[in-house]
Amino acid sequence: MHPRNRHREYLDYRDLAKRQEGLRRHVYENAWGGASIDYADQEALQELTRSLLADFYSIRSWSIPAGYLCPPVPQRADYIHSLADLLQVPSSDSMGAGLTPARGPGVCGLDVGTGASCVYCLLGAREYGWSFIASDVDQASLDNAAAILAENKLQEQVQLRLQTKPCQVLRGVLRKSETIAFVVCNPPFHETLDHARQAANSKWQRLGRCAETGEKNYQGQATELCCEGGEVGFVLRMAEESARPRFREACIWFSALLSRASSVDPVRQRLGELGAKRRGFELRQGRNIKWVVAWTFLGRSARQARLSAMVESPGSNVAAAEVASDSEVLGSDSKR
């Protein structure tokens, strides 16, 4: 895991359960004498996520509706810290040497597909003080995210926006008056719900269970799980939009999470054809590996100047952009 990840050290679930009472009934002693939970039990997973967010990040009253994806907090934190490595500014401490991650609400990111959990916004706000624009195609997800943000007094730091056209990524969300430091994106991994079912069957087998029977053997809403072209199709559409003149100037670093190693090369190839500078990261949590592809169209000096200006700004440009009319949405095909 990333050196700044709070979850690098071994965590005994029994110790966590002493501080987070709701987790206690889900913790049991495994065959090796250690503490574990049933990772096939969605209620146990949600309680673990709630406990981690509460214990490590002081996030209160986190919950998601039944049937929505539950994020693995340590891996999502790794993504945030990897992005922070791209957003480095000269250190302002007394030593006056080296670089440090950019912090504060002037550093604004776009979370594409924030989901009901709103986890990237929560982690970025807590770890680095960043502000966010968070989009989703599902209104119920945004409603749940709004409740979490309100409970944690983060509603002024994170602005939620409904993407009304699922075929679009940046268009219809980012406004003309806005420049952002980064885009974080956890796209739908699968091409179809059938692919999602097959992946779920493999998961059950890895957990030593027979494949679940019934109409639905996987967790997550359709909009969270699949889209045209799966993760490669989604990120390629995002790449094409990012290369448009206005978008390529509006963001310092774009990025997306990929679940398959085979997805990395076609994305990197197209980004190269579009003239983007590319970076890549592996996120490892146990045997689980994900890949992050990041790209930019700005040179180093332009990136540094823009990021330094964001850090020095008194606050997020999100609040200022709220006065913008819907007709000012970048790339909007119509006035909504």
PDB file of C-alpha atoms in Angstrom, residues 68-174:
ATOM      1  CA  TYR A  68     -25.464  -0.678  -3.858  1.00  0.00           C
ATOM      2  CA  LEU A  69     -21.725  -1.246  -4.192  1.00  0.00           C
ATOM      3  CA  CYS A  70     -19.748  -1.176  -0.957  1.00  0.00           C
ATOM      4  CA  PRO A  71     -16.230   0.253  -1.497  1.00  0.00           C
ATOM      5  CA  PRO A  72     -13.032  -1.259  -0.058  1.00  0.00           C
ATOM      6  CA  VAL A  73     -11.691   1.693   1.938  1.00  0.00           C
ATOM      7  CA  PRO A  74      -7.953   0.831   1.952  1.00  0.00           C
ATOM      8  CA  GLN A  75      -7.837   0.489  -1.834  1.00  0.00           C
ATOM      9  CA  ARG A  76      -9.835   3.668  -2.415  1.00  0.00           C
ATOM     10  CA  ALA A  77      -7.456   5.492  -0.050  1.00  0.00           C
ATOM     11  CA  ASP A  78      -4.519   4.207  -2.103  1.00  0.00           C
ATOM     12  CA  TYR A  79      -6.042   5.791  -5.216  1.00  0.00           C
ATOM     13  CA  ILE A  80      -6.399   9.149  -3.447  1.00  0.00           C
ATOM     14  CA  HIS A  81      -2.800   9.048  -2.188  1.00  0.00           C
ATOM     15  CA  SER A  82      -1.503   8.087  -5.635  1.00  0.00           C
ATOM     16  CA  LEU A  83      -3.280  11.104  -7.095  1.00  0.00           C
ATOM     17  CA  ALA A  84      -1.777  13.281  -4.385  1.00  0.00           C
ATOM     18  CA  ASP A  85       1.677  12.174  -5.579  1.00  0.00           C
ATOM     19  CA  LEU A  86       0.875  13.829  -8.922  1.00  0.00           C
ATOM     20  CA  LEU A  87      -0.257  17.026  -7.188  1.00  0.00           C
ATOM     21  CA  GLN A  88       2.993  18.092  -5.541  1.00  0.00           C
ATOM     22  CA  VAL A  89       3.936  21.654  -4.625  1.00  0.00           C
ATOM     23  CA  PRO A  90       7.064  23.075  -2.944  1.00  0.00           C
ATOM     24  CA  SER A  91       7.042  22.472   0.788  1.00  0.00           C
ATOM     25  CA  SER A  92       6.237  25.496   2.945  1.00  0.00           C
ATOM     26  CA  ASP A  93       7.602  24.082   6.212  1.00  0.00           C
ATOM     27  CA  SER A  94      10.519  25.585   8.094  1.00  0.00           C
ATOM     28  CA  MET A  95      12.993  23.306   6.315  1.00  0.00           C
ATOM     29  CA  GLY A  96      11.898  24.789   2.991  1.00  0.00           C
ATOM     30  CA  ALA A  97      13.043  21.803   0.944  1.00  0.00           C
ATOM     31  CA  GLY A  98      11.336  19.179  -1.202  1.00  0.00           C
ATOM     32  CA  LEU A  99       7.790  18.717  -2.425  1.00  0.00           C
ATOM     33  CA  THR A 100       4.600  17.932  -0.574  1.00  0.00           C
ATOM     34  CA  PRO A 101       1.066  17.011  -1.688  1.00  0.00           C
ATOM     35  CA  ALA A 102      -1.130  20.018  -2.455  1.00  0.00           C
ATOM     36  CA  ARG A 103      -3.708  20.581   0.260  1.00  0.00           C
ATOM     37  CA  GLY A 104      -6.733  22.733   0.930  1.00  0.00           C
ATOM     38  CA  PRO A 105     -10.136  23.459  -0.621  1.00  0.00           C
ATOM     39  CA  GLY A 106      -8.578  25.418  -3.475  1.00  0.00           C
ATOM     40  CA  VAL A 107      -7.510  22.040  -4.856  1.00  0.00           C
ATOM     41  CA  CYS A 108     -10.740  20.835  -6.454  1.00  0.00           C
ATOM     42  CA  GLY A 109     -11.314  17.469  -8.081  1.00  0.00           C
ATOM     43  CA  LEU A 110     -14.103  15.882 -10.090  1.00  0.00           C
ATOM     44  CA  ASP A 111     -15.328  12.484  -8.871  1.00  0.00           C
ATOM     45  CA  VAL A 112     -17.005  10.824 -11.861  1.00  0.00           C
ATOM     46  CA  GLY A 113     -19.589   8.307 -10.661  1.00  0.00           C
ATOM     47  CA  THR A 114     -19.323   9.114  -6.976  1.00  0.00           C
ATOM     48  CA  GLY A 115     -21.948   6.518  -6.057  1.00  0.00           C
ATOM     49  CA  ALA A 116     -24.050   6.275  -2.933  1.00  0.00           C
ATOM     50  CA  SER A 117     -20.901   5.864  -0.820  1.00  0.00           C
ATOM     51  CA  CYS A 118     -19.241   9.147  -1.915  1.00  0.00           C
ATOM     52  CA  VAL A 119     -16.046   7.514  -0.674  1.00  0.00           C
ATOM     53  CA  TYR A 120     -13.452   9.338  -2.790  1.00  0.00           C
ATOM     54  CA  CYS A 121     -14.808  12.718  -1.749  1.00  0.00           C
ATOM     55  CA  LEU A 122     -14.827  11.710   1.919  1.00  0.00           C
ATOM     56  CA  LEU A 123     -11.246  10.455   1.788  1.00  0.00           C
ATOM     57  CA  GLY A 124      -9.913  13.372  -0.236  1.00  0.00           C
ATOM     58  CA  ALA A 125     -11.593  15.912   2.040  1.00  0.00           C
ATOM     59  CA  ARG A 126     -10.312  14.250   5.210  1.00  0.00           C
ATOM     60  CA  GLU A 127      -6.781  13.466   4.061  1.00  0.00           C
ATOM     61  CA  TYR A 128      -5.943  16.577   2.060  1.00  0.00           C
ATOM     62  CA  GLY A 129      -8.747  19.068   2.627  1.00  0.00           C
ATOM     63  CA  TRP A 130      -9.661  18.952  -1.060  1.00  0.00           C
ATOM     64  CA  SER A 131     -12.995  20.083  -2.430  1.00  0.00           C
ATOM     65  CA  PHE A 132     -14.952  18.112  -5.011  1.00  0.00           C
ATOM     66  CA  ILE A 133     -17.537  18.171  -7.731  1.00  0.00           C
ATOM     67  CA  ALA A 134     -19.187  14.743  -7.609  1.00  0.00           C
ATOM     68  CA  SER A 135     -21.317  13.439 -10.471  1.00  0.00           C
ATOM     69  CA  ASP A 136     -23.521  10.410 -10.947  1.00  0.00           C
ATOM     70  CA  VAL A 137     -26.235   9.218 -13.322  1.00  0.00           C
ATOM     71  CA  ASP A 138     -28.313   7.852 -10.418  1.00  0.00           C
ATOM     72  CA  GLN A 139     -30.306  10.372  -8.371  1.00  0.00           C
ATOM     73  CA  ALA A 140     -30.759   7.934  -5.481  1.00  0.00           C
ATOM     74  CA  SER A 141     -26.968   7.675  -5.165  1.00  0.00           C
ATOM     75  CA  LEU A 142     -26.649  11.450  -5.052  1.00  0.00           C
ATOM     76  CA  ASP A 143     -29.408  11.695  -2.441  1.00  0.00           C
ATOM     77  CA  ASN A 144     -27.606   9.214  -0.204  1.00  0.00           C
ATOM     78  CA  ALA A 145     -24.278  10.972  -0.752  1.00  0.00           C
ATOM     79  CA  ALA A 146     -25.912  14.289   0.186  1.00  0.00           C
ATOM     80  CA  ALA A 147     -27.101  12.826   3.487  1.00  0.00           C
ATOM     81  CA  ILE A 148     -23.597  11.566   4.327  1.00  0.00           C
ATOM     82  CA  LEU A 149     -22.038  14.911   3.459  1.00  0.00           C
ATOM     83  CA  ALA A 150     -24.571  16.812   5.554  1.00  0.00           C
ATOM     84  CA  GLU A 151     -23.960  14.558   8.569  1.00  0.00           C
ATOM     85  CA  ASN A 152     -20.245  15.349   8.320  1.00  0.00           C
ATOM     86  CA  LYS A 153     -20.593  19.055   7.529  1.00  0.00           C
ATOM     87  CA  LEU A 154     -18.969  18.588   4.131  1.00  0.00           C
ATOM     88  CA  GLN A 155     -21.862  19.800   1.993  1.00  0.00           C
ATOM     89  CA  GLU A 156     -20.067  23.089   1.289  1.00  0.00           C
ATOM     90  CA  GLN A 157     -16.904  21.236   0.271  1.00  0.00           C
ATOM     91  CA  VAL A 158     -18.540  18.792  -2.128  1.00  0.00           C
ATOM     92  CA  GLN A 159     -21.036  19.791  -4.799  1.00  0.00           C
ATOM     93  CA  LEU A 160     -23.209  16.998  -6.224  1.00  0.00           C
ATOM     94  CA  ARG A 161     -24.327  17.048  -9.847  1.00  0.00           C
ATOM     95  CA  LEU A 162     -26.611  14.729 -11.784  1.00  0.00           C
ATOM     96  CA  GLN A 163     -25.263  13.525 -15.132  1.00  0.00           C
ATOM     97  CA  THR A 164     -28.414  13.319 -17.229  1.00  0.00           C
ATOM     98  CA  LYS A 165     -26.733  11.665 -20.217  1.00  0.00           C
ATOM     99  CA  PRO A 166     -25.017   8.370 -19.344  1.00  0.00           C
ATOM    100  CA  CYS A 167     -23.109   8.410 -22.641  1.00  0.00           C
ATOM    101  CA  GLN A 168     -21.245  11.519 -21.458  1.00  0.00           C
ATOM    102  CA  VAL A 169     -18.543  11.758 -18.806  1.00  0.00           C
ATOM    103  CA  LEU A 170     -17.215  15.303 -18.518  1.00  0.00           C
ATOM    104  CA  ARG A 171     -19.720  16.984 -20.773  1.00  0.00           C
ATOM    105  CA  GLY A 172     -22.808  18.170 -18.948  1.00  0.00           C
ATOM    106  CA  VAL A 173     -20.984  18.260 -15.599  1.00  0.00           C
ATOM    107  CA  LEU A 174     -17.977  20.588 -15.728  1.00  0.00           C
TER     108      LEU A 174
END
